[in-house]
PDB file of C-alpha atoms in Angstrom:
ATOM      1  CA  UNK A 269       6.046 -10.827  10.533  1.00  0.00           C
ATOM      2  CA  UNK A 270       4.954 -11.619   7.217  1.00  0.00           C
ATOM      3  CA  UNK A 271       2.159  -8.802   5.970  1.00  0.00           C
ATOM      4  CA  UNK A 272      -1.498  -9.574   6.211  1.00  0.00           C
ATOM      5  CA  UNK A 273      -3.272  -8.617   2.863  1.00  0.00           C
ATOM      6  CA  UNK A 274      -6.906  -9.037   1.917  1.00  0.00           C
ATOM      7  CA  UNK A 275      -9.490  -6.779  -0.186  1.00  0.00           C
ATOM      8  CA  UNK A 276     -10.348  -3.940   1.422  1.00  0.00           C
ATOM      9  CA  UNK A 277     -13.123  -3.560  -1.484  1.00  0.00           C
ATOM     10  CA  UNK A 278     -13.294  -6.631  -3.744  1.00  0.00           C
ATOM     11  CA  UNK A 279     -11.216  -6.474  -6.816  1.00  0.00           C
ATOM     12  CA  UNK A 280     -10.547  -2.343  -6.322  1.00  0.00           C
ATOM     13  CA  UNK A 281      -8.859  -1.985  -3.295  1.00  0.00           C
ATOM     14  CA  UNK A 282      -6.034  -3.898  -1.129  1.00  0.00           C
ATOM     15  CA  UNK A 283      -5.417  -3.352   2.192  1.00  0.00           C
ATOM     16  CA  UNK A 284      -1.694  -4.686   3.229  1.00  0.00           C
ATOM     17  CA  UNK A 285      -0.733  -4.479   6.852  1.00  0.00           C
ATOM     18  CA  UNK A 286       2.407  -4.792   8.279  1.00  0.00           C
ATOM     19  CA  UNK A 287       3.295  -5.270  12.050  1.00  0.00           C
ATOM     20  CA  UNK A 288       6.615  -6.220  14.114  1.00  0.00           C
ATOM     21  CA  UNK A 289       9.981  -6.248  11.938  1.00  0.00           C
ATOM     22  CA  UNK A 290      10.215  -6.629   8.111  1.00  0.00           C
ATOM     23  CA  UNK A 291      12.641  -8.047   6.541  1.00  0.00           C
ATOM     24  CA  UNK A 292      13.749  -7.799   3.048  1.00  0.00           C
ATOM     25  CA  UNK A 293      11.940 -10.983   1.865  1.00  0.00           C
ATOM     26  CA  UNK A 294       8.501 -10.166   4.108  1.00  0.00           C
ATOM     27  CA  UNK A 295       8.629  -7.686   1.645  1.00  0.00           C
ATOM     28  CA  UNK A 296       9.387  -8.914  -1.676  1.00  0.00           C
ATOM     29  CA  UNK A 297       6.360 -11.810  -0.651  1.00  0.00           C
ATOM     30  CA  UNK A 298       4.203  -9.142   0.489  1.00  0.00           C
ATOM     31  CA  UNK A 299       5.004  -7.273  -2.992  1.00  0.00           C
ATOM     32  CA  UNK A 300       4.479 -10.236  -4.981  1.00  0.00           C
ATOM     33  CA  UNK A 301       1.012 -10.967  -3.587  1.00  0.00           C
ATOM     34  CA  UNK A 302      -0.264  -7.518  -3.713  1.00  0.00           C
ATOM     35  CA  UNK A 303       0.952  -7.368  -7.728  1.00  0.00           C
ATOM     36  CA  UNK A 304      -1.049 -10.394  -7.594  1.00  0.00           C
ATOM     37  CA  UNK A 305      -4.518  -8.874  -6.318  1.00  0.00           C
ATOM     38  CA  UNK A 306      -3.816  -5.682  -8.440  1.00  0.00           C
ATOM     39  CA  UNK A 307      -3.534  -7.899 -11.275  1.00  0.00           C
ATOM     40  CA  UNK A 308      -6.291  -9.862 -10.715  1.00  0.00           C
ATOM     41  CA  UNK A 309      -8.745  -6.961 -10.469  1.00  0.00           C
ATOM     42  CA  UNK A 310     -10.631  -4.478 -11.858  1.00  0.00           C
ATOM     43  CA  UNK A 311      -8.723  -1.082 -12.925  1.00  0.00           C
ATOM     44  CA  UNK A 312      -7.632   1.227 -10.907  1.00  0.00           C
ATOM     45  CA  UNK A 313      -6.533  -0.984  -8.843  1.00  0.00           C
ATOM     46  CA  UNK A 314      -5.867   0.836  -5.214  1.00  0.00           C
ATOM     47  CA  UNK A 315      -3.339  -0.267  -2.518  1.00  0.00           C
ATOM     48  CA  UNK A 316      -3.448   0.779   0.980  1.00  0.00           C
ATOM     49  CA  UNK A 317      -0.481   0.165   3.519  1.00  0.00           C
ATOM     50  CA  UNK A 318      -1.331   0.053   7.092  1.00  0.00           C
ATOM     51  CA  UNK A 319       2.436   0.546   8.927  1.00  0.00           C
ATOM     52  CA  UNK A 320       1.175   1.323  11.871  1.00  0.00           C
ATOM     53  CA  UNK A 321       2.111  -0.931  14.137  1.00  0.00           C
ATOM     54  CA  UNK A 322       5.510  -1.663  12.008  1.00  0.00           C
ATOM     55  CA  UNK A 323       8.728  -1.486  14.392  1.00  0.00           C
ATOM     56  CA  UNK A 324      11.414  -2.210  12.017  1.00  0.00           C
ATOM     57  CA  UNK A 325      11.890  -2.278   8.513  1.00  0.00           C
ATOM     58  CA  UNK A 326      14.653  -2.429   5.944  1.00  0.00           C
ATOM     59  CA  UNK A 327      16.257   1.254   5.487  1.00  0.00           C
ATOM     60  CA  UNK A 328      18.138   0.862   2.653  1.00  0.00           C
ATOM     61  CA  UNK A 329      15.398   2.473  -0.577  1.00  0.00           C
ATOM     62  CA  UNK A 330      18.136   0.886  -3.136  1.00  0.00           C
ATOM     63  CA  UNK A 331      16.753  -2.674  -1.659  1.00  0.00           C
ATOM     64  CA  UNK A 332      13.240  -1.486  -1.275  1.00  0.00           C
ATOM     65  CA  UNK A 333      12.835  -0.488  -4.262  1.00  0.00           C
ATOM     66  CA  UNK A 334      14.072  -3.271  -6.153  1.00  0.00           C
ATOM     67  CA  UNK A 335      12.100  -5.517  -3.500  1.00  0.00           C
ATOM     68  CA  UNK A 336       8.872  -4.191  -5.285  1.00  0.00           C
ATOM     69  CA  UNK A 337       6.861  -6.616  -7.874  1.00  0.00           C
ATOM     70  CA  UNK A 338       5.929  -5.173 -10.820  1.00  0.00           C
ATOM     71  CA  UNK A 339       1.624  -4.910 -11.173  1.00  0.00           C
ATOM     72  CA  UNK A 340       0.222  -4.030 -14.419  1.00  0.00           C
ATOM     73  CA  UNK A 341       1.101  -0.762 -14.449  1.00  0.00           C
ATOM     74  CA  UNK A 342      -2.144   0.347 -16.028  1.00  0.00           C
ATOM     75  CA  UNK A 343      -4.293  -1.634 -13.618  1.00  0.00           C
ATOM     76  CA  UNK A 344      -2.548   0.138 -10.199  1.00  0.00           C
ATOM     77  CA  UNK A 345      -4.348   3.579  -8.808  1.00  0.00           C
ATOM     78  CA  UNK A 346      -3.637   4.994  -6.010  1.00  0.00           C
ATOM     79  CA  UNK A 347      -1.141   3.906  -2.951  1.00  0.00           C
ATOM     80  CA  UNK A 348      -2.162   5.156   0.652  1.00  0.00           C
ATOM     81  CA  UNK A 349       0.444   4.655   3.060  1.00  0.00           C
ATOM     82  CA  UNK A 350      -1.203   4.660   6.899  1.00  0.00           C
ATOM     83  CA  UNK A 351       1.712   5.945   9.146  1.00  0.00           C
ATOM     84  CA  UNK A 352       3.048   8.234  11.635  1.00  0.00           C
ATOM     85  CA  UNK A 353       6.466   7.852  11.235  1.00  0.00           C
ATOM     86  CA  UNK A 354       8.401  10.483   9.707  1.00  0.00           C
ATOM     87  CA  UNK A 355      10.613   8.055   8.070  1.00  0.00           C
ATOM     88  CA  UNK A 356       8.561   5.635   6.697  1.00  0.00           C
ATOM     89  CA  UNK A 357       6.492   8.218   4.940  1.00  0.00           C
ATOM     90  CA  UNK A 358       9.624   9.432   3.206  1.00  0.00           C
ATOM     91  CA  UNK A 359      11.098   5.904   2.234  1.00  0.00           C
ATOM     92  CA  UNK A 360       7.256   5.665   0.482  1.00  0.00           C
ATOM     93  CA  UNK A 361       7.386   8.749  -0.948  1.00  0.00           C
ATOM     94  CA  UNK A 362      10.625   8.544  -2.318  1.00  0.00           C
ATOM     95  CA  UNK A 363       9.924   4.882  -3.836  1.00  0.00           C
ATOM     96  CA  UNK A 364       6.945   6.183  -4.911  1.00  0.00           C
ATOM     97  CA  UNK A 365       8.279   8.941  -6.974  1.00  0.00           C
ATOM     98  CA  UNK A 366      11.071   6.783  -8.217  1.00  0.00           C
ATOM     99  CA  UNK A 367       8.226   4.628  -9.350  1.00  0.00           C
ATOM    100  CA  UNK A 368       6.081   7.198 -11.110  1.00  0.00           C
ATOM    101  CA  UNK A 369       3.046   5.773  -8.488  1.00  0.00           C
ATOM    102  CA  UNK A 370       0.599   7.991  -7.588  1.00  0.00           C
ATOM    103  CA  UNK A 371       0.814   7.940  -3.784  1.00  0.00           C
ATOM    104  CA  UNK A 372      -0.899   9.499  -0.188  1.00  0.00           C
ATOM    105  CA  UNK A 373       0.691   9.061   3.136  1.00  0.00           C
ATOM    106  CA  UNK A 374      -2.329   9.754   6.008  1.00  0.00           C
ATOM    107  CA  UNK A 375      -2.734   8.591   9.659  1.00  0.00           C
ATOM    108  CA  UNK A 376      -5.466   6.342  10.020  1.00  0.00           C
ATOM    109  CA  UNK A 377      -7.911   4.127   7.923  1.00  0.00           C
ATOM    110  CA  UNK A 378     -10.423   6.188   7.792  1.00  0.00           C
ATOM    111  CA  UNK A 379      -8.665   9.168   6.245  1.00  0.00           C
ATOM    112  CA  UNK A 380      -7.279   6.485   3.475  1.00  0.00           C
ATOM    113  CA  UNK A 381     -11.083   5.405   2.816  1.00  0.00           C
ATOM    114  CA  UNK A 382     -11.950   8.977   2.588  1.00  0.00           C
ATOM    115  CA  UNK A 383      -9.075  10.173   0.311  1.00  0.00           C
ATOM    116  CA  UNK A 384      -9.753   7.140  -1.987  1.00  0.00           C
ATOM    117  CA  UNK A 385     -13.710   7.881  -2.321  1.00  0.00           C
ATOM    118  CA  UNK A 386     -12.911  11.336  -3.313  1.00  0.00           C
ATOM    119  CA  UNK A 387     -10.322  10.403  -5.614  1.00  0.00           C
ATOM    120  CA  UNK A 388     -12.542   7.423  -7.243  1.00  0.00           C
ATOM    121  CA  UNK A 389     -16.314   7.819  -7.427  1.00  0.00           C
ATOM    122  CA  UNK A 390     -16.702   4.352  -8.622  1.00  0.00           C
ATOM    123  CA  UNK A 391     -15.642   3.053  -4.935  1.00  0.00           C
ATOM    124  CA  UNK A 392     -18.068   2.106  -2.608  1.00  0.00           C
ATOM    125  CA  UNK A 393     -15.559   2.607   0.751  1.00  0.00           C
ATOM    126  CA  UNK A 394     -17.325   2.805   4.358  1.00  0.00           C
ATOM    127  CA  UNK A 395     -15.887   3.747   7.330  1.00  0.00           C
ATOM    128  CA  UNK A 396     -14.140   1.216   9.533  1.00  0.00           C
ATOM    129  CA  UNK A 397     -15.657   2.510  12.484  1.00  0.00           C
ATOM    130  CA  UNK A 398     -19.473   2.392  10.945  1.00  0.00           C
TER     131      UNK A 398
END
């Protein structure tokens, strides 16, 4: 299933979310798109990753990471991955790192709009549930 992304805070923060299997290209699209948004806003640009309900994805991090777009690298903050599964979080870490991103793995939304308020002032995040 191709990934559903919107602002979760116009022009600072994206929310991606992925569901179902992923393939390679679901990927690069999604990538493309959020380079797009981060691009297109205001700096630090944040991205979070809701995997949540993801059941498959690709495994290989040679092909994930060469999947990812390029953003502005000066324009992207933070990347919160939203996950439970061991083995996602270390496929985004690794990438990450790889990447020189700053990056968070948590388990729900609201810990991601917490962690990004307290690591930029300047965002105005509320919780999901309020």
């Amino acid at each position: 299933m191709p990934a559903e992304i919107t602002w979760q805070q116009q022009g600072r923060v994206v929310y991606q979310r992925y569901s179902g299997i992923l393939t390679l290209d679901e990927l690069r699209q999604g990538s493309i798109l959020v380079a797009q948004h981060i691009n297109a806003g205001t700096p630090p640009v944040h991205v979070i990753t809701d995997a949540r309900e993801l059941k498959k994805y690709p495994a290989s991090l040679e092909q994930i990471k060469n999947s990812l777009s390029q953003a502005n690298r000066g324009a992207l903050g933070w990347t919160v991955l939203i996950s439970t599964n061991y083995i996602q979080r270390f496929i985004a870490t690794t990438t990450s790192r790889l990447a020189r991103a700053q990056f968070q793995a948590v388990s729900s939304l609201d810990e991601a709009l917490l962690f990004l308020n307290n690591v930029d002032a300047s965002l105005q995040l509320g919780s999901p549930t309020s």
